[in-house]
Short mmCIF file of N, CA and C in Angstrom, two decimals:
data_model
loop_
_atom_site.label_atom_id
_atom_site.label_comp_id
_atom_site.label_asym_id
_atom_site.label_seq_id
_atom_site.Cartn_x
_atom_site.Cartn_y
_atom_site.Cartn_z
N MET J 1 209.14 223.36 172.99
CA MET J 1 209.86 222.52 174.02
C MET J 1 210.44 221.85 172.54
N GLN J 2 212.45 222.05 172.45
CA GLN J 2 213.74 221.69 172.08
C GLN J 2 213.98 220.45 172.66
N GLN J 3 214.20 220.04 171.58
CA GLN J 3 215.00 218.08 171.32
C GLN J 3 216.35 219.06 171.91
N LYS J 4 217.89 218.60 172.60
CA LYS J 4 219.19 218.97 172.57
C LYS J 4 220.28 217.51 173.35
N LYS J 5 221.09 217.63 172.67
CA LYS J 5 221.85 216.95 173.84
C LYS J 5 223.13 217.93 173.73
N SER J 6 223.46 216.62 174.81
CA SER J 6 224.59 217.57 176.06
C SER J 6 224.55 216.66 176.95
N LYS J 7 226.06 216.80 177.38
CA LYS J 7 227.20 216.07 178.27
C LYS J 7 226.44 216.16 179.07
N VAL J 8 225.69 215.28 180.47
CA VAL J 8 224.88 215.78 182.38
C VAL J 8 226.27 215.86 182.38
N THR J 9 226.25 216.93 184.01
CA THR J 9 227.45 217.26 185.06
C THR J 9 227.26 217.18 186.64
N ASN J 10 225.63 217.53 186.75
CA ASN J 10 225.29 216.62 187.89
C ASN J 10 223.38 216.22 187.86
N CYS J 11 223.48 215.37 188.40
CA CYS J 11 222.72 215.46 188.56
C CYS J 11 222.22 214.26 189.71
N GLN J 12 221.31 215.21 190.97
CA GLN J 12 220.69 215.52 192.45
C GLN J 12 219.45 215.27 192.75
N SER J 13 219.24 214.32 194.29
CA SER J 13 218.11 214.15 194.27
C SER J 13 217.52 215.56 195.34
N ASN J 14 216.41 216.35 195.21
CA ASN J 14 215.65 217.40 195.15
C ASN J 14 214.27 217.07 196.11
N GLY J 15 214.39 215.65 196.84
CA GLY J 15 213.13 215.81 197.15
C GLY J 15 211.89 215.00 196.89
N SER J 16 211.02 214.92 196.64
CA SER J 16 209.69 214.25 196.05
C SER J 16 208.50 215.06 196.69
N LEU J 17 207.56 214.31 195.62
CA LEU J 17 206.41 215.15 195.88
C LEU J 17 204.85 214.39 195.69
N GLN J 18 203.58 214.17 196.34
CA GLN J 18 203.23 213.44 196.22
C GLN J 18 201.38 213.87 195.46
N LEU J 19 202.19 213.67 194.13
CA LEU J 19 200.74 213.80 193.21
C LEU J 19 199.28 212.62 193.14
N ASN J 20 198.29 213.01 192.07
CA ASN J 20 197.20 211.64 192.00
C ASN J 20 197.31 210.44 190.98
N HIS J 21 198.63 210.65 190.79
CA HIS J 21 199.00 209.40 190.33
C HIS J 21 200.93 208.37 191.46
N GLY J 22 200.51 209.13 193.19
CA GLY J 22 201.28 209.36 193.19
C GLY J 22 202.49 209.53 194.03
N THR J 23 203.69 209.56 194.49
CA THR J 23 204.74 209.46 194.92
C THR J 23 205.67 210.01 194.08
N PHE J 24 205.97 210.94 193.52
CA PHE J 24 207.04 211.44 192.31
C PHE J 24 208.62 211.78 193.08
N HIS J 25 209.83 212.02 192.45
CA HIS J 25 211.41 211.08 193.36
C HIS J 25 211.81 213.20 192.05
N LYS J 26 212.01 213.82 193.08
CA LYS J 26 212.25 214.88 191.33
C LYS J 26 214.16 214.81 191.85
N PHE J 27 214.74 215.00 190.51
CA PHE J 27 215.99 215.17 189.99
C PHE J 27 215.79 216.45 189.76
N GLU J 28 217.25 217.08 190.10
CA GLU J 28 217.90 218.25 189.48
C GLU J 28 218.37 217.78 188.79
N VAL J 29 218.96 218.06 186.67
CA VAL J 29 219.88 218.00 186.70
C VAL J 29 220.53 218.84 185.70
N GLU J 30 221.50 219.03 185.46
CA GLU J 30 222.59 219.86 184.24
C GLU J 30 223.85 218.74 183.96
N PHE J 31 223.27 219.71 182.75
CA PHE J 31 224.88 220.05 181.10
C PHE J 31 225.69 220.40 180.89
N GLU J 32 226.48 219.83 180.70
CA GLU J 32 227.71 220.79 179.92
C GLU J 32 226.84 221.98 179.13
N ASN J 33 226.37 221.78 178.21
CA ASN J 33 225.70 223.01 177.88
C ASN J 33 224.87 224.79 178.95
N GLY J 34 224.48 223.66 180.28
CA GLY J 34 224.63 224.79 180.61
C GLY J 34 223.08 225.46 181.28
N ASP J 35 222.16 224.08 180.91
CA ASP J 35 220.48 224.22 180.62
C ASP J 35 220.80 222.98 182.24
N VAL J 36 219.62 223.63 182.91
CA VAL J 36 219.69 223.45 184.52
C VAL J 36 218.26 222.70 184.25
N GLY J 37 217.86 221.92 184.84
CA GLY J 37 216.53 221.67 184.99
C GLY J 37 215.25 219.79 185.99
N GLU J 38 214.42 220.16 186.44
CA GLU J 38 214.42 219.03 186.70
C GLU J 38 213.09 218.02 186.42
N TYR J 39 214.12 216.89 186.62
CA TYR J 39 213.21 215.50 186.36
C TYR J 39 212.93 214.26 187.01
N LEU J 40 211.50 214.34 187.34
CA LEU J 40 210.23 214.07 187.83
C LEU J 40 210.70 212.42 187.72
N SER J 41 210.24 211.07 188.16
CA SER J 41 210.21 210.05 188.50
C SER J 41 209.47 209.52 189.32
N LYS J 42 209.25 207.83 189.49
CA LYS J 42 207.73 207.62 190.06
C LYS J 42 209.13 206.56 191.15
N ASP J 43 210.36 206.17 190.22
CA ASP J 43 211.85 205.79 191.25
C ASP J 43 213.29 205.63 191.96
N THR J 44 212.81 205.75 192.88
CA THR J 44 213.62 206.50 193.43
C THR J 44 214.71 207.16 193.78
N ASP J 45 215.67 206.19 192.07
CA ASP J 45 216.83 206.85 192.03
C ASP J 45 216.32 206.83 190.15
N GLY J 46 215.50 207.21 189.96
CA GLY J 46 215.51 207.01 188.29
C GLY J 46 216.27 208.13 187.96
N GLY J 47 216.41 209.27 188.15
CA GLY J 47 217.07 210.55 187.70
C GLY J 47 218.47 210.00 187.22
N ASN J 48 219.94 208.80 188.25
CA ASN J 48 220.23 208.75 188.01
C ASN J 48 220.94 207.95 186.48
N LYS J 49 219.26 206.85 186.29
CA LYS J 49 219.20 205.68 186.52
C LYS J 49 219.43 206.64 184.32
N LYS J 50 218.18 207.18 184.35
CA LYS J 50 218.57 208.25 182.44
C LYS J 50 219.48 209.17 181.98
N PHE J 51 219.83 210.30 183.79
CA PHE J 51 221.05 211.12 183.03
C PHE J 51 221.92 210.87 184.29
N PRO J 52 222.11 210.04 183.68
CA PRO J 52 224.17 209.62 185.09
C PRO J 52 225.24 210.01 183.90
N VAL J 53 225.81 210.12 185.29
CA VAL J 53 227.13 212.38 185.01
C VAL J 53 227.90 211.62 184.22
N GLY J 54 227.72 212.26 183.27
CA GLY J 54 229.80 211.50 182.32
C GLY J 54 229.12 211.21 181.67
N GLU J 55 227.77 210.87 180.78
CA GLU J 55 227.06 210.15 180.04
C GLU J 55 226.73 211.40 178.68
N VAL J 56 226.05 211.37 177.00
CA VAL J 56 225.56 212.42 176.46
C VAL J 56 224.38 211.30 176.47
N ARG J 57 222.91 213.01 176.23
CA ARG J 57 221.74 212.30 176.74
C ARG J 57 221.20 212.86 175.65
N GLU J 58 220.17 213.16 175.04
CA GLU J 58 218.94 213.33 174.55
C GLU J 58 217.75 213.87 175.50
N TYR J 59 217.08 215.30 175.04
CA TYR J 59 216.42 215.59 176.27
C TYR J 59 216.18 216.26 175.34
N THR J 60 214.81 216.52 176.14
CA THR J 60 214.29 218.03 176.32
C THR J 60 214.01 219.03 176.93
N ILE J 61 213.89 220.52 177.04
CA ILE J 61 213.72 221.43 177.58
C ILE J 61 212.42 221.94 177.81
N GLU J 62 211.88 222.29 179.11
CA GLU J 62 210.22 223.04 178.70
C GLU J 62 210.18 224.42 180.04
N ASP J 63 210.17 225.06 179.09
CA ASP J 63 209.89 225.97 180.42
C ASP J 63 208.64 226.05 181.47
N LYS J 64 208.61 225.66 182.31
CA LYS J 64 206.42 225.80 182.45
C LYS J 64 206.56 226.96 183.69
N GLY J 65 206.99 227.94 183.48
CA GLY J 65 207.16 229.27 184.19
C GLY J 65 207.13 229.40 185.42
N LYS J 66 206.06 229.45 186.28
CA LYS J 66 206.24 229.19 187.45
C LYS J 66 207.22 228.17 188.28
N TRP J 67 206.93 226.89 187.85
CA TRP J 67 207.58 225.59 187.57
C TRP J 67 208.75 225.49 187.67
N GLY J 68 209.27 227.08 186.97
CA GLY J 68 210.52 226.37 186.34
C GLY J 68 210.95 225.24 185.29
N PHE J 69 212.37 224.54 184.73
CA PHE J 69 212.25 224.19 183.13
C PHE J 69 212.74 222.90 183.77
N LYS J 70 211.43 221.98 183.05
CA LYS J 70 211.59 220.62 183.14
C LYS J 70 211.74 219.07 181.55
N ILE J 71 212.53 218.73 182.24
CA ILE J 71 213.59 217.60 181.24
C ILE J 71 212.71 216.51 181.01
N LYS J 72 213.06 215.96 180.47
CA LYS J 72 212.58 214.60 179.37
C LYS J 72 213.69 214.23 178.32
N PRO J 73 214.21 213.05 178.61
CA PRO J 73 214.89 212.12 178.73
C PRO J 73 214.24 211.61 177.02
N HIS J 74 215.16 211.96 175.58
CA HIS J 74 214.42 211.08 175.25
C HIS J 74 214.57 209.87 174.10
N PHE J 75 214.54 209.24 173.61
CA PHE J 75 214.89 207.62 173.24
C PHE J 75 215.06 207.81 171.47
N PRO J 76 216.41 207.13 171.00
CA PRO J 76 216.10 207.67 169.37
C PRO J 76 214.77 205.82 168.85
N LYS J 77 213.98 206.79 168.75
CA LYS J 77 212.55 205.39 167.80
C LYS J 77 213.93 204.16 167.51
N PRO J 78 213.49 202.17 167.14
CA PRO J 78 214.23 201.69 166.75
C PRO J 78 213.65 202.23 165.46
N THR J 79 214.62 201.01 164.21
CA THR J 79 214.49 201.16 163.25
C THR J 79 214.75 199.29 163.25
N PHE J 80 214.02 198.80 162.02
CA PHE J 80 213.26 197.49 161.98
C PHE J 80 213.88 197.12 160.34
#
């Protein structure tokens, strides 16, 4: 798993999955640096909220083999 930072160029809904913890909505996210992966959200618009097109976002991307690349947003820890 690697932490990266890039501008989001595309984020689109790609169906849904029924898992043990409920329904998850799939989003295909593309970045300016060429990374493409899937993001799962319980919210029907979660992908667009976490990865708005045109915004630079920090994220981690992990190769899950036959399940493809999975993307997770990374948020900086607040300083007190």
